[in-house]
Amino acid sequence: MSAHPPFRVLIPHDQILRRTQELARAIHLATPGEPPLLVAVIEGARPFARLLQKFVPGNLPVQEVRASSYAGTTSTGTVTITVGADLPVQDRHVLLLEDIVDTGRTIDALQRHFRAQGAKSCRVAALLSKPSRRVVPVAIEHLGFEIPDEFVIGFGMDLDGRFRELLDVVVYEREVERAFLAATAR
Ligand code: IMP
């Protein structure tokens, strides 16, 4: 039996690879001359950022920022920057790397913050977006996939710290996990 519940695969790993490669190419073409300051929104965006970093020419370093607004499967609304608020963004073109844009609050808060800190621009590359969940409108310059309003895990995304290590993006369903746990307990 597999070590994880058989969650429904939404985006298989090979599609993530291919799409990230395309995004990297587009990012490279969109920023001639002056390379952007890559800033990954951790922890969720780490695998996406690492992959993107491999494909963007120039071996650009990836900085990290942590913003928290989440508890369980629902957003609490207020965004606090707990790591990376003091990154040296002055006169830089910042490119935020995000795993998933949901309500848009996190990206909006980070953009406001870095622009206030003197960034020349603050654009966004996100692996996933759930447009139907948007509360704050945000522009995503480089988007991997639009997905429906389902809670996803895997490829860095978690539910209370679990399932980040799954290679595919899968849909979390409590019932699937319950059935799996019941079967493995037998
Ligand atoms: P937003 O501020 O509502 O756009 O939320 C962005 C953050 O919420 C992401 O960086 C994720 O950490 C988290 N998030 C939103 N939707 C999901 C999901 O379906 N699975 C896992 N995390 C999610």
PDB file of C-alpha atoms and ligand atoms in Angstrom:
ATOM      1  CA  MET A   1       0.000   0.000   0.000  1.00  0.00           C
ATOM      2  CA  SER A   2       1.211   3.559  -0.748  1.00  0.00           C
ATOM      3  CA  ALA A   3       2.469   5.708   2.124  1.00  0.00           C
ATOM      4  CA  HIS A   4      -0.067   8.405   1.354  1.00  0.00           C
ATOM      5  CA  PRO A   5      -3.826   8.394   0.912  1.00  0.00           C
ATOM      6  CA  PRO A   6      -4.819   8.055  -2.753  1.00  0.00           C
ATOM      7  CA  PHE A   7      -5.731  11.708  -3.217  1.00  0.00           C
ATOM      8  CA  ARG A   8      -6.954  12.766  -6.671  1.00  0.00           C
ATOM      9  CA  VAL A   9      -4.089  14.083  -8.777  1.00  0.00           C
ATOM     10  CA  LEU A  10      -4.852  17.524 -10.165  1.00  0.00           C
ATOM     11  CA  ILE A  11      -1.472  18.355 -11.702  1.00  0.00           C
ATOM     12  CA  PRO A  12       1.069  15.587 -12.157  1.00  0.00           C
ATOM     13  CA  HIS A  13       4.714  16.315 -11.491  1.00  0.00           C
ATOM     14  CA  ASP A  14       5.791  16.143 -15.134  1.00  0.00           C
ATOM     15  CA  GLN A  15       3.285  18.877 -16.025  1.00  0.00           C
ATOM     16  CA  ILE A  16       4.646  21.006 -13.191  1.00  0.00           C
ATOM     17  CA  LEU A  17       8.140  20.535 -14.606  1.00  0.00           C
ATOM     18  CA  ARG A  18       7.163  21.430 -18.143  1.00  0.00           C
ATOM     19  CA  ARG A  19       5.112  24.471 -17.177  1.00  0.00           C
ATOM     20  CA  THR A  20       7.771  25.793 -14.795  1.00  0.00           C
ATOM     21  CA  GLN A  21      10.310  25.538 -17.587  1.00  0.00           C
ATOM     22  CA  GLU A  22       8.019  27.639 -19.799  1.00  0.00           C
ATOM     23  CA  LEU A  23       7.548  30.195 -17.032  1.00  0.00           C
ATOM     24  CA  ALA A  24      11.309  30.436 -16.524  1.00  0.00           C
ATOM     25  CA  ARG A  25      11.794  31.161 -20.202  1.00  0.00           C
ATOM     26  CA  ALA A  26       9.094  33.855 -20.129  1.00  0.00           C
ATOM     27  CA  ILE A  27      10.583  35.417 -16.997  1.00  0.00           C
ATOM     28  CA  HIS A  28      14.006  35.518 -18.613  1.00  0.00           C
ATOM     29  CA  LEU A  29      12.623  37.171 -21.750  1.00  0.00           C
ATOM     30  CA  ALA A  30      10.556  39.657 -19.731  1.00  0.00           C
ATOM     31  CA  THR A  31      13.549  40.932 -17.763  1.00  0.00           C
ATOM     32  CA  PRO A  32      16.345  41.750 -20.217  1.00  0.00           C
ATOM     33  CA  GLY A  33      19.417  43.419 -18.777  1.00  0.00           C
ATOM     34  CA  GLU A  34      18.459  43.751 -15.167  1.00  0.00           C
ATOM     35  CA  PRO A  35      17.823  40.425 -13.441  1.00  0.00           C
ATOM     36  CA  PRO A  36      14.951  40.406 -10.942  1.00  0.00           C
ATOM     37  CA  LEU A  37      15.353  39.795  -7.228  1.00  0.00           C
ATOM     38  CA  LEU A  38      13.659  36.430  -6.780  1.00  0.00           C
ATOM     39  CA  VAL A  39      11.726  36.219  -3.517  1.00  0.00           C
ATOM     40  CA  ALA A  40      10.027  32.947  -2.610  1.00  0.00           C
ATOM     41  CA  VAL A  41       7.057  33.013  -0.280  1.00  0.00           C
ATOM     42  CA  ILE A  42       7.968  30.193   2.075  1.00  0.00           C
ATOM     43  CA  GLU A  43       7.391  27.566   2.966  1.00  0.00           C
ATOM     44  CA  GLY A  44       4.928  26.583   0.294  1.00  0.00           C
ATOM     45  CA  ALA A  45       6.754  28.064  -2.692  1.00  0.00           C
ATOM     46  CA  ARG A  46      10.143  26.499  -1.960  1.00  0.00           C
ATOM     47  CA  PRO A  47       9.926  23.585  -4.414  1.00  0.00           C
ATOM     48  CA  PHE A  48       8.496  25.843  -7.132  1.00  0.00           C
ATOM     49  CA  ALA A  49      11.196  28.459  -6.500  1.00  0.00           C
ATOM     50  CA  ARG A  50      13.976  25.879  -6.541  1.00  0.00           C
ATOM     51  CA  LEU A  51      12.762  24.473  -9.832  1.00  0.00           C
ATOM     52  CA  LEU A  52      12.305  27.874 -11.405  1.00  0.00           C
ATOM     53  CA  GLN A  53      15.749  28.929 -10.244  1.00  0.00           C
ATOM     54  CA  LYS A  54      17.246  25.963 -12.087  1.00  0.00           C
ATOM     55  CA  PHE A  55      15.583  26.975 -15.341  1.00  0.00           C
ATOM     56  CA  VAL A  56      16.071  30.764 -15.287  1.00  0.00           C
ATOM     57  CA  PRO A  57      19.462  31.540 -16.867  1.00  0.00           C
ATOM     58  CA  GLY A  58      21.974  33.399 -14.703  1.00  0.00           C
ATOM     59  CA  ASN A  59      21.846  31.241 -11.581  1.00  0.00           C
ATOM     60  CA  LEU A  60      19.978  33.937  -9.658  1.00  0.00           C
ATOM     61  CA  PRO A  61      19.811  33.557  -5.885  1.00  0.00           C
ATOM     62  CA  VAL A  62      16.420  33.112  -4.238  1.00  0.00           C
ATOM     63  CA  GLN A  63      15.582  35.153  -1.146  1.00  0.00           C
ATOM     64  CA  GLU A  64      12.799  34.122   1.173  1.00  0.00           C
ATOM     65  CA  VAL A  65       9.873  35.858   2.772  1.00  0.00           C
ATOM     66  CA  ARG A  66       7.321  34.372   5.120  1.00  0.00           C
ATOM     67  CA  ALA A  67       3.839  35.765   5.416  1.00  0.00           C
ATOM     68  CA  SER A  68       1.232  34.137   7.553  1.00  0.00           C
ATOM     69  CA  SER A  69      -2.505  34.415   7.356  1.00  0.00           C
ATOM     70  CA  TYR A  70      -3.552  30.813   7.286  1.00  0.00           C
ATOM     71  CA  ALA A  71      -4.976  28.431   9.873  1.00  0.00           C
ATOM     72  CA  GLY A  72      -6.236  25.066   8.648  1.00  0.00           C
ATOM     73  CA  THR A  73      -8.086  25.402   5.360  1.00  0.00           C
ATOM     74  CA  THR A  74      -9.360  28.967   5.747  1.00  0.00           C
ATOM     75  CA  SER A  75      -7.625  32.301   5.581  1.00  0.00           C
ATOM     76  CA  THR A  76      -7.801  34.492   8.661  1.00  0.00           C
ATOM     77  CA  GLY A  77      -7.576  37.704   6.687  1.00  0.00           C
ATOM     78  CA  THR A  78      -4.673  39.616   8.199  1.00  0.00           C
ATOM     79  CA  VAL A  79      -1.240  39.106   6.713  1.00  0.00           C
ATOM     80  CA  THR A  80       1.899  39.431   8.821  1.00  0.00           C
ATOM     81  CA  ILE A  81       5.403  39.324   7.342  1.00  0.00           C
ATOM     82  CA  THR A  82       7.474  37.308   9.807  1.00  0.00           C
ATOM     83  CA  VAL A  83      10.622  36.644   7.726  1.00  0.00           C
ATOM     84  CA  GLY A  84      12.260  38.748   5.019  1.00  0.00           C
ATOM     85  CA  ALA A  85      10.494  42.037   5.702  1.00  0.00           C
ATOM     86  CA  ASP A  86      13.899  43.752   5.613  1.00  0.00           C
ATOM     87  CA  LEU A  87      15.179  42.311   2.319  1.00  0.00           C
ATOM     88  CA  PRO A  88      17.252  44.868   0.359  1.00  0.00           C
ATOM     89  CA  VAL A  89      14.716  45.612  -2.364  1.00  0.00           C
ATOM     90  CA  GLN A  90      15.571  49.280  -2.872  1.00  0.00           C
ATOM     91  CA  ASP A  91      15.775  50.028  -6.629  1.00  0.00           C
ATOM     92  CA  ARG A  92      15.354  46.353  -7.515  1.00  0.00           C
ATOM     93  CA  HIS A  93      12.767  44.653  -9.672  1.00  0.00           C
ATOM     94  CA  VAL A  94      11.273  42.126  -7.280  1.00  0.00           C
ATOM     95  CA  LEU A  95       9.673  38.934  -8.547  1.00  0.00           C
ATOM     96  CA  LEU A  96       7.583  37.192  -5.900  1.00  0.00           C
ATOM     97  CA  LEU A  97       7.455  33.417  -6.296  1.00  0.00           C
ATOM     98  CA  GLU A  98       4.258  31.994  -4.840  1.00  0.00           C
ATOM     99  CA  ASP A  99       2.856  28.476  -4.724  1.00  0.00           C
ATOM    100  CA  ILE A 100      -0.796  29.464  -4.895  1.00  0.00           C
ATOM    101  CA  VAL A 101      -2.758  32.704  -4.995  1.00  0.00           C
ATOM    102  CA  ASP A 102      -6.061  32.242  -3.232  1.00  0.00           C
ATOM    103  CA  THR A 103      -7.758  35.348  -1.778  1.00  0.00           C
ATOM    104  CA  GLY A 104      -4.859  37.468  -3.049  1.00  0.00           C
ATOM    105  CA  ARG A 105      -4.259  38.980   0.406  1.00  0.00           C
ATOM    106  CA  THR A 106      -0.737  37.622   0.823  1.00  0.00           C
ATOM    107  CA  ILE A 107       0.529  38.868  -2.536  1.00  0.00           C
ATOM    108  CA  ASP A 108      -1.221  42.190  -2.098  1.00  0.00           C
ATOM    109  CA  ALA A 109       0.363  42.703   1.336  1.00  0.00           C
ATOM    110  CA  LEU A 110       3.828  41.717   0.081  1.00  0.00           C
ATOM    111  CA  GLN A 111       3.599  43.982  -2.953  1.00  0.00           C
ATOM    112  CA  ARG A 112       2.536  46.930  -0.829  1.00  0.00           C
ATOM    113  CA  HIS A 113       5.343  46.244   1.591  1.00  0.00           C
ATOM    114  CA  PHE A 114       8.138  45.911  -0.970  1.00  0.00           C
ATOM    115  CA  ARG A 115       6.954  48.888  -2.992  1.00  0.00           C
ATOM    116  CA  ALA A 116       6.937  50.943   0.205  1.00  0.00           C
ATOM    117  CA  GLN A 117      10.487  49.706   0.819  1.00  0.00           C
ATOM    118  CA  GLY A 118      11.595  51.162  -2.505  1.00  0.00           C
ATOM    119  CA  ALA A 119      11.343  48.269  -4.963  1.00  0.00           C
ATOM    120  CA  LYS A 120      11.202  49.511  -8.572  1.00  0.00           C
ATOM    121  CA  SER A 121       8.536  46.930  -9.307  1.00  0.00           C
ATOM    122  CA  CYS A 122       7.055  43.902  -7.598  1.00  0.00           C
ATOM    123  CA  ARG A 123       5.742  41.295 -10.004  1.00  0.00           C
ATOM    124  CA  VAL A 124       4.415  37.810  -9.382  1.00  0.00           C
ATOM    125  CA  ALA A 125       5.118  34.307 -10.636  1.00  0.00           C
ATOM    126  CA  ALA A 126       2.708  31.773  -9.153  1.00  0.00           C
ATOM    127  CA  LEU A 127       2.414  28.074  -9.823  1.00  0.00           C
ATOM    128  CA  LEU A 128      -1.330  28.058  -9.121  1.00  0.00           C
ATOM    129  CA  SER A 129      -4.228  30.455  -8.853  1.00  0.00           C
ATOM    130  CA  LYS A 130      -7.806  29.988  -7.648  1.00  0.00           C
ATOM    131  CA  PRO A 131      -9.462  32.984  -9.323  1.00  0.00           C
ATOM    132  CA  SER A 132     -12.916  32.174  -7.923  1.00  0.00           C
ATOM    133  CA  ARG A 133     -11.590  32.754  -4.396  1.00  0.00           C
ATOM    134  CA  ARG A 134     -10.155  36.205  -5.000  1.00  0.00           C
ATOM    135  CA  VAL A 135     -10.990  38.901  -2.447  1.00  0.00           C
ATOM    136  CA  VAL A 136      -8.239  41.355  -3.392  1.00  0.00           C
ATOM    137  CA  PRO A 137      -7.528  41.749  -7.127  1.00  0.00           C
ATOM    138  CA  VAL A 138      -3.900  40.959  -7.953  1.00  0.00           C
ATOM    139  CA  ALA A 139      -2.095  40.714 -11.267  1.00  0.00           C
ATOM    140  CA  ILE A 140      -0.098  37.524 -11.795  1.00  0.00           C
ATOM    141  CA  GLU A 141       2.411  38.169 -14.560  1.00  0.00           C
ATOM    142  CA  HIS A 142       3.577  34.553 -14.782  1.00  0.00           C
ATOM    143  CA  LEU A 143       1.003  31.912 -13.906  1.00  0.00           C
ATOM    144  CA  GLY A 144       1.397  28.131 -14.083  1.00  0.00           C
ATOM    145  CA  PHE A 145      -2.182  26.900 -13.790  1.00  0.00           C
ATOM    146  CA  GLU A 146      -5.624  28.167 -12.886  1.00  0.00           C
ATOM    147  CA  ILE A 147      -7.431  25.690 -10.673  1.00  0.00           C
ATOM    148  CA  PRO A 148     -10.967  25.412  -9.296  1.00  0.00           C
ATOM    149  CA  ASP A 149     -11.863  26.139  -5.681  1.00  0.00           C
ATOM    150  CA  GLU A 150     -10.464  22.981  -4.109  1.00  0.00           C
ATOM    151  CA  PHE A 151      -7.927  22.658  -1.318  1.00  0.00           C
ATOM    152  CA  VAL A 152      -4.747  21.312  -2.822  1.00  0.00           C
ATOM    153  CA  ILE A 153      -1.634  19.835  -1.248  1.00  0.00           C
ATOM    154  CA  GLY A 154       1.691  18.555  -2.497  1.00  0.00           C
ATOM    155  CA  PHE A 155       4.677  20.101  -4.277  1.00  0.00           C
ATOM    156  CA  GLY A 156       5.286  22.325  -1.258  1.00  0.00           C
ATOM    157  CA  MET A 157       1.677  22.949  -0.321  1.00  0.00           C
ATOM    158  CA  ASP A 158       0.467  21.661   2.994  1.00  0.00           C
ATOM    159  CA  LEU A 159      -2.407  21.097   5.319  1.00  0.00           C
ATOM    160  CA  ASP A 160      -1.144  22.062   8.767  1.00  0.00           C
ATOM    161  CA  GLY A 161       2.402  21.122   7.825  1.00  0.00           C
ATOM    162  CA  ARG A 162       1.560  17.777   6.201  1.00  0.00           C
ATOM    163  CA  PHE A 163       1.872  16.518   2.620  1.00  0.00           C
ATOM    164  CA  ARG A 164       4.360  19.113   1.335  1.00  0.00           C
ATOM    165  CA  GLU A 165       6.604  16.295   0.101  1.00  0.00           C
ATOM    166  CA  LEU A 166       4.120  14.877  -2.431  1.00  0.00           C
ATOM    167  CA  LEU A 167       5.485  15.369  -5.945  1.00  0.00           C
ATOM    168  CA  ASP A 168       2.122  15.956  -7.625  1.00  0.00           C
ATOM    169  CA  VAL A 169      -0.424  18.622  -6.782  1.00  0.00           C
ATOM    170  CA  VAL A 170      -3.389  16.672  -5.418  1.00  0.00           C
ATOM    171  CA  VAL A 171      -6.795  17.528  -3.969  1.00  0.00           C
ATOM    172  CA  TYR A 172      -7.126  17.101  -0.221  1.00  0.00           C
ATOM    173  CA  GLU A 173     -10.303  15.307   0.788  1.00  0.00           C
ATOM    174  CA  ARG A 174     -10.901  14.400   4.394  1.00  0.00           C
ATOM    175  CA  GLU A 175     -12.910  11.325   3.409  1.00  0.00           C
ATOM    176  CA  VAL A 176     -10.073   9.925   1.319  1.00  0.00           C
ATOM    177  CA  GLU A 177      -7.692  10.336   4.229  1.00  0.00           C
ATOM    178  CA  ARG A 178     -10.157   8.817   6.717  1.00  0.00           C
ATOM    179  CA  ALA A 179     -10.732   5.760   4.560  1.00  0.00           C
ATOM    180  CA  PHE A 180      -6.995   5.330   4.091  1.00  0.00           C
ATOM    181  CA  LEU A 181      -6.290   5.589   7.816  1.00  0.00           C
ATOM    182  CA  ALA A 182      -9.055   3.117   8.609  1.00  0.00           C
ATOM    183  CA  ALA A 183      -7.686   0.643   6.056  1.00  0.00           C
ATOM    184  CA  THR A 184      -4.090   0.942   7.264  1.00  0.00           C
ATOM    185  CA  ALA A 185      -5.115   0.565  10.924  1.00  0.00           C
ATOM    186  CA  ARG A 186      -6.617  -2.852  10.229  1.00  0.00           C
TER     187      ARG A 186
HETATM  188  P1  IMP B   1      -4.024  34.132  -0.075  1.00  0.00           P
HETATM  189  O1  IMP B   1      -3.389  35.185   0.769  1.00  0.00           O
HETATM  190  O2  IMP B   1      -5.430  33.847   0.372  1.00  0.00           O
HETATM  191  O3  IMP B   1      -3.921  34.374  -1.548  1.00  0.00           O
HETATM  192  O4  IMP B   1      -3.314  32.793   0.265  1.00  0.00           O
HETATM  193  C1  IMP B   1      -2.070  32.466  -0.148  1.00  0.00           C
HETATM  194  C2  IMP B   1      -1.530  31.371   0.729  1.00  0.00           C
HETATM  195  O5  IMP B   1      -2.547  30.535   1.260  1.00  0.00           O
HETATM  196  C3  IMP B   1      -0.671  30.447  -0.095  1.00  0.00           C
HETATM  197  O6  IMP B   1       0.658  30.865  -0.086  1.00  0.00           O
HETATM  198  C4  IMP B   1      -0.838  29.133   0.618  1.00  0.00           C
HETATM  199  O7  IMP B   1       0.095  29.033   1.656  1.00  0.00           O
HETATM  200  C5  IMP B   1      -2.191  29.191   1.232  1.00  0.00           C
HETATM  201  N1  IMP B   1      -3.198  28.434   0.432  1.00  0.00           N
HETATM  202  C6  IMP B   1      -4.236  28.920  -0.257  1.00  0.00           C
HETATM  203  N2  IMP B   1      -4.932  27.955  -0.873  1.00  0.00           N
HETATM  204  C7  IMP B   1      -4.293  26.815  -0.548  1.00  0.00           C
HETATM  205  C8  IMP B   1      -4.527  25.442  -0.901  1.00  0.00           C
HETATM  206  O8  IMP B   1      -5.457  25.054  -1.638  1.00  0.00           O
HETATM  207  N3  IMP B   1      -3.655  24.542  -0.386  1.00  0.00           N
HETATM  208  C9  IMP B   1      -2.599  24.900   0.412  1.00  0.00           C
HETATM  209  N4  IMP B   1      -2.363  26.169   0.760  1.00  0.00           N
HETATM  210  C10 IMP B   1      -3.197  27.119   0.282  1.00  0.00           C
END
